[in-house]
Amino acid sequence: MTVELAPLPAPAAGAAPRPRIFSGIQPSGIVHLGNDLGAIRNYVMLQYEYEAIYCIVDYHALTSTHDPELVRTRTREMAAGLLALGLDPERCTLFVQSHRPEHTELMWLLATVTPVSWLERTPTYKEKKQYQPDDINHGLLTYPVLQAADIVIYKAGLVPVGKDQAAHLELSREIVRAFNNRYGDTFPEPEAVYTEAPVVLGTDGVKKMSKSLGNTIDILGEPDTIRKQVMSMVTDTKRILRTDPGRPEVCNVCQLHRFFGDDYEDVWDGERTARTGCVDTKKLLADRIIRHYAPARERYAELMANPGEVDGVLEAGADGLAPMAAATMAEVHAKMGLR
Ligand code: AMP
Ligand code: TRP
């Protein structure tokens, strides 16, 4: 289920608190265009109108990454990337999941209301089993219960994510319903919030853009890397000759132009009439992506050269959430007969 977001008026002094939103992102390497268009743009926009909490989910990452140094480095890279792309620690909370270990305690409690069959039928679990057949660890199965705990420990009602998270969000809702039925109304049912690009395809033009598929455009990478990645994109496969008309509605390059400039209809028209070739359209897209992310790339480099600043933001974020996490745990303990 998704919701339309209406702009909220600025809160007056003494007014009710802003509705709370939560999202998590895995520290799986440098951020890519799919992350930004599918989720991070919404993180940035929503921090102005909601009480926004954003989490780098290192516990989740351990289900697939087992190199401690890699987990540590990528966690900092992801934090620097999110800050560079516009998360403002004055307006939102950014923290690392393992710095608030209550998430894992709540996960256990939620696991006791979650039938195994719900987890076994989760599409991402089935995919992961195929993707890492020698490492079907228990964390892969329990993954969505931890995700539900992440969200509900702060009683967040809205969750900005890409469409690939729809099944996880639905499962979070089911887990909340199961908990509330057994122990009384405790958690709101979280709803997904999507951007205008809920699924961004990778450079292959077929599969979702994803680090693990190697089809990404690394927006904070070197301009040369971005250019190479964009120039490698698969366009309309039926446009063979330069003089053939293109079909912008099925061409991934044309689709991405919608997010980089107001003149995408003109770009599309050039393709349709064969006034421009695919190579021209890709070059233009590469230039625009490089230009659009230049300030973020600069800020990212500054932050990576100054890790103390990033670590300070993450520490303050986790500390600030302690009272909220403790309050939820106290309520849940009481309801479940634990204290
Ligand atoms: P992940 O890197 O899997 O933790 O994803 C972080 C966020 O980016 C999640 O909200 C995903 O749904 C979103 N996301 C990742 N890849 C894509 C994509 N190709 N298109 C749209 N959203 C995406
Ligand atoms: N599963 C999400 C992803 O792969 C990451 C995530 C973990 C998350 N906990 C969350 C997203 C809570 C939203 C809310 O992208």
XYZ file of C-alpha atoms and ligand atoms in Angstrom:
377
model
C 0.000 0.000 0.000
C 1.324 3.479 -0.812
C 0.298 6.950 0.154
C 0.178 10.263 -1.633
C 2.145 12.864 0.236
C 0.536 16.216 0.718
C 2.882 19.017 1.819
C 2.487 19.704 5.492
C 2.305 23.239 6.880
C 5.327 24.327 8.930
C 4.728 23.349 12.555
C 3.788 26.297 14.764
C 5.478 26.761 18.129
C 3.971 24.288 20.586
C 2.211 22.420 17.773
C 1.837 18.633 17.661
C 5.004 16.797 16.648
C 5.553 16.032 12.962
C 4.591 12.530 11.761
C 7.528 10.152 11.952
C 9.129 8.384 9.000
C 11.874 5.784 8.940
C 14.014 4.181 6.287
C 17.022 1.893 6.174
C 19.726 1.420 3.594
C 22.361 -1.291 3.402
C 26.030 -0.328 3.508
C 26.655 -2.183 0.271
C 29.169 0.119 -1.397
C 28.967 3.528 -2.985
C 25.428 4.824 -3.633
C 24.070 4.347 -7.148
C 21.560 6.173 -9.291
C 18.780 3.686 -8.391
C 19.266 4.426 -4.691
C 19.039 8.153 -5.297
C 16.112 8.275 -7.726
C 14.237 5.461 -5.947
C 14.728 6.450 -2.322
C 17.345 9.022 -1.282
C 15.644 11.907 -3.110
C 12.616 11.231 -0.959
C 14.734 10.977 2.191
C 16.065 14.463 1.473
C 12.699 15.988 0.608
C 10.842 14.423 3.515
C 13.316 15.563 6.178
C 11.850 19.068 5.815
C 8.310 18.017 6.632
C 8.509 14.910 8.766
C 10.422 13.719 11.774
C 12.813 11.648 9.700
C 15.002 8.801 10.948
C 17.451 7.148 8.547
C 19.457 4.068 9.374
C 22.461 2.371 7.801
C 21.555 -1.271 8.322
C 24.854 -2.996 9.063
C 23.174 -5.935 10.852
C 21.264 -6.641 7.644
C 24.461 -6.391 5.590
C 26.008 -9.224 7.630
C 23.617 -11.648 5.934
C 25.747 -11.292 2.781
C 29.030 -9.549 3.690
C 31.370 -11.237 6.126
C 34.515 -9.126 5.833
C 34.668 -6.926 8.982
C 36.828 -4.241 7.371
C 34.486 -4.045 4.389
C 31.441 -3.653 6.616
C 33.165 -0.863 8.560
C 34.375 0.990 5.450
C 31.118 0.698 3.596
C 29.139 1.898 6.588
C 31.165 5.108 6.671
C 30.987 5.456 2.876
C 27.226 5.146 2.956
C 26.952 7.726 5.733
C 29.194 10.146 3.819
C 27.200 9.481 0.643
C 23.865 10.220 2.305
C 25.178 13.413 3.891
C 26.726 14.497 0.578
C 23.418 13.923 -1.213
C 21.614 16.243 1.164
C 20.719 14.619 4.464
C 21.073 17.367 7.024
C 21.815 16.232 10.584
C 20.010 19.361 11.824
C 16.827 18.165 10.173
C 16.939 14.384 10.418
C 18.535 11.607 12.415
C 21.149 9.452 10.706
C 22.566 6.487 12.600
C 23.947 2.972 12.312
C 21.645 0.076 13.170
C 24.127 -1.795 15.401
C 24.599 1.349 17.507
C 21.036 0.817 18.779
C 21.093 -2.895 19.618
C 17.489 -2.757 20.883
C 16.543 -3.380 17.240
C 17.745 -6.967 17.555
C 15.964 -7.548 20.849
C 12.706 -6.314 19.353
C 13.363 -8.515 16.332
C 13.349 -11.572 18.587
C 10.092 -10.519 20.201
C 8.469 -9.914 16.804
C 9.837 -13.258 15.582
C 7.602 -14.985 18.112
C 4.479 -13.644 16.339
C 5.807 -14.342 12.821
C 4.983 -17.674 11.134
C 8.011 -19.213 9.390
C 5.862 -19.707 6.278
C 5.604 -15.916 5.809
C 9.387 -15.668 5.772
C 9.941 -18.650 3.501
C 7.691 -17.198 0.831
C 9.438 -13.773 0.804
C 10.702 -13.117 -2.746
C 14.054 -11.679 -1.607
C 14.732 -14.771 0.503
C 14.107 -17.003 -2.506
C 16.375 -14.804 -4.649
C 19.158 -14.746 -2.059
C 19.041 -18.529 -1.732
C 19.840 -18.756 -5.417
C 22.375 -15.973 -5.325
C 24.384 -17.323 -2.367
C 23.604 -21.077 -2.291
C 26.578 -21.832 -0.037
C 25.549 -19.300 2.553
C 21.832 -19.658 3.285
C 22.225 -18.359 6.810
C 19.381 -17.880 9.267
C 19.748 -14.099 9.007
C 18.553 -14.252 5.403
C 15.295 -15.820 6.546
C 14.799 -13.486 9.519
C 15.823 -10.386 7.541
C 12.272 -8.991 7.198
C 11.579 -9.378 10.940
C 14.600 -7.199 11.701
C 13.364 -4.736 9.103
C 9.958 -4.607 10.826
C 11.689 -4.055 14.180
C 13.743 -1.176 12.696
C 10.582 0.621 11.680
C 8.291 -0.056 14.615
C 10.763 0.540 17.424
C 10.271 4.237 16.538
C 6.564 3.718 15.692
C 7.146 5.207 12.245
C 4.086 5.261 9.994
C 5.725 6.022 6.634
C 8.706 4.367 4.993
C 10.368 5.902 1.905
C 11.782 3.032 -0.183
C 12.056 1.776 -3.756
C 9.466 -0.626 -5.152
C 11.772 -3.617 -4.571
C 10.922 -3.234 -0.874
C 7.156 -3.620 -1.367
C 7.058 -7.248 -0.199
C 9.155 -6.447 2.867
C 6.863 -3.589 3.785
C 3.796 -5.772 3.371
C 5.402 -8.297 5.688
C 6.131 -5.560 8.239
C 2.447 -4.686 8.172
C 1.462 -8.308 8.695
C 3.880 -8.664 11.594
C 2.468 -5.502 13.187
C -1.070 -6.814 12.789
C -0.073 -10.151 14.344
C 1.573 -8.380 17.291
C -1.307 -5.967 17.846
C -3.821 -8.837 17.697
C -1.981 -10.826 20.316
C -0.886 -8.084 22.708
C -3.195 -5.125 22.015
C -2.757 -2.041 19.876
C 0.920 -1.105 20.064
C 2.392 -0.286 16.652
C 1.062 1.619 13.610
C 1.019 -0.300 10.307
C 3.840 1.222 8.255
C 3.153 2.323 4.676
C 5.641 2.618 1.820
C 6.255 5.982 0.165
C 7.568 5.829 -3.406
C 9.267 8.397 -5.622
C 8.425 9.045 -9.272
C 11.082 6.434 -10.114
C 10.150 3.489 -7.893
C 12.121 1.052 -10.048
C 15.280 2.244 -11.821
C 16.641 -0.211 -14.364
C 20.365 -0.888 -14.586
C 22.719 -0.242 -17.496
C 21.572 -3.568 -19.011
C 18.123 -1.998 -19.454
C 16.401 -5.140 -18.162
C 17.118 -5.751 -14.486
C 16.732 -3.425 -11.550
C 19.875 -1.358 -10.954
C 21.743 -3.148 -8.213
C 25.278 -3.341 -6.903
C 25.162 -7.134 -6.858
C 24.236 -7.265 -10.566
C 27.095 -4.924 -11.567
C 24.744 -2.744 -13.641
C 24.981 0.483 -11.645
C 25.731 4.122 -12.373
C 27.904 5.220 -9.456
C 26.784 8.801 -9.030
C 29.503 9.734 -6.534
C 32.251 7.968 -8.495
C 34.791 9.572 -10.823
C 33.310 11.368 -13.868
C 35.168 8.928 -16.140
C 33.527 5.967 -14.421
C 30.088 7.540 -14.729
C 30.685 8.290 -18.405
C 31.795 4.712 -19.100
C 28.799 3.297 -17.275
C 26.316 5.527 -19.099
C 27.949 4.882 -22.490
C 27.603 1.135 -21.829
C 23.825 1.407 -21.371
C 21.550 -0.741 -23.487
C 19.045 1.433 -25.387
C 16.058 0.506 -27.554
C 17.145 -2.903 -28.868
C 14.947 -2.547 -31.951
C 16.788 0.599 -33.076
C 19.526 -0.980 -35.175
C 20.465 1.680 -37.729
C 21.234 5.283 -36.853
C 18.344 6.282 -39.133
C 15.798 3.987 -37.398
C 13.306 5.869 -35.212
C 13.799 5.220 -31.488
C 11.131 4.389 -28.901
C 11.777 6.565 -25.851
C 9.110 4.828 -23.804
C 11.136 1.589 -23.815
C 14.603 3.146 -23.843
C 16.199 3.300 -20.397
C 18.463 6.207 -21.391
C 15.434 8.256 -22.456
C 13.608 7.309 -19.267
C 16.492 8.574 -17.160
C 16.539 11.872 -19.060
C 13.219 12.636 -17.347
C 15.134 13.247 -14.122
C 17.931 15.395 -15.533
C 16.611 18.527 -17.230
C 13.247 20.043 -18.172
C 13.640 19.295 -21.867
C 13.259 15.519 -21.869
C 10.348 15.732 -24.305
C 12.653 17.403 -26.797
C 15.281 14.681 -26.205
C 12.573 12.058 -26.780
C 11.459 13.818 -29.937
C 15.027 13.687 -31.252
C 15.026 9.930 -30.741
C 11.591 9.372 -32.271
C 12.501 11.287 -35.420
C 16.074 9.887 -35.569
C 17.315 13.494 -35.431
C 19.653 12.258 -32.689
C 21.355 8.895 -32.276
C 21.585 6.764 -29.145
C 25.231 7.742 -28.670
C 24.322 11.478 -28.621
C 21.546 10.835 -26.132
C 23.864 8.853 -23.876
C 26.597 11.496 -24.028
C 24.079 14.137 -23.015
C 22.826 11.985 -20.145
C 26.367 11.308 -18.920
C 27.181 15.046 -18.984
C 24.032 15.876 -17.087
C 24.496 13.197 -14.434
C 28.116 14.250 -13.918
C 27.114 17.912 -13.627
C 24.116 17.241 -11.389
C 26.142 15.287 -8.852
C 29.332 17.415 -8.981
C 28.642 19.291 -5.706
C 27.694 16.030 -3.949
C 30.844 14.359 -5.269
C 32.942 17.214 -3.878
C 31.205 17.069 -0.498
C 31.605 13.284 -0.437
C 35.367 13.598 -0.929
C 35.550 16.184 1.871
C 33.614 13.961 4.248
C 35.671 10.884 3.416
C 38.806 12.922 4.163
C 37.313 13.901 7.507
C 35.856 10.708 8.993
C 35.580 12.253 12.467
C 32.796 14.501 11.198
C 30.842 11.550 9.811
C 31.354 9.441 12.922
C 30.197 12.364 15.094
C 26.926 12.617 13.167
C 26.319 8.869 13.488
C 27.099 8.817 17.195
C 24.835 11.765 17.951
C 22.110 10.126 15.864
C 22.180 6.873 17.820
C 22.391 8.681 21.176
C 19.409 10.864 20.358
C 17.251 7.819 19.643
C 18.010 6.056 22.933
C 14.997 7.396 24.882
C 12.568 6.510 22.098
C 13.935 2.980 21.764
C 13.880 2.502 25.543
C 10.261 3.694 25.783
C 9.096 1.233 23.117
C 11.013 -1.630 24.698
C 9.526 -0.852 28.133
C 6.014 -0.855 26.674
C 6.614 -4.101 24.792
C 8.197 -5.816 27.809
C 5.174 -4.922 29.923
C 2.696 -6.104 27.286
C 4.510 -9.404 26.745
C 4.920 -10.191 30.442
C 8.675 -9.768 30.543
C 9.226 -7.249 33.298
P 19.638 -1.083 -0.778
O 20.912 -0.628 -1.376
O 19.129 -2.371 -1.331
O 19.637 -1.031 0.724
O 18.551 -0.009 -1.225
C 18.434 1.254 -0.617
C 17.183 1.942 -1.092
O 17.266 2.197 -2.491
C 15.916 1.088 -0.890
O 14.854 1.917 -0.516
C 15.689 0.485 -2.242
O 14.325 0.185 -2.462
C 16.156 1.615 -3.154
N 16.624 1.074 -4.436
C 17.693 0.266 -4.625
N 17.836 -0.047 -5.928
C 16.830 0.581 -6.572
C 16.429 0.671 -7.944
N 17.105 0.039 -8.896
N 15.352 1.403 -8.243
C 14.657 2.053 -7.283
N 14.978 2.033 -5.981
C 16.050 1.311 -5.617
N 15.756 -4.082 3.239
C 16.081 -2.715 2.912
C 16.909 -2.715 1.603
O 17.501 -3.693 1.239
C 16.889 -2.057 3.991
C 16.116 -1.855 5.266
C 16.398 -2.438 6.467
C 14.986 -1.021 5.450
N 15.515 -1.987 7.410
C 14.650 -1.142 6.837
C 14.238 -0.208 4.622
C 13.552 -0.449 7.366
C 13.159 0.469 5.163
C 12.811 0.352 6.517
O 16.977 -1.705 0.959
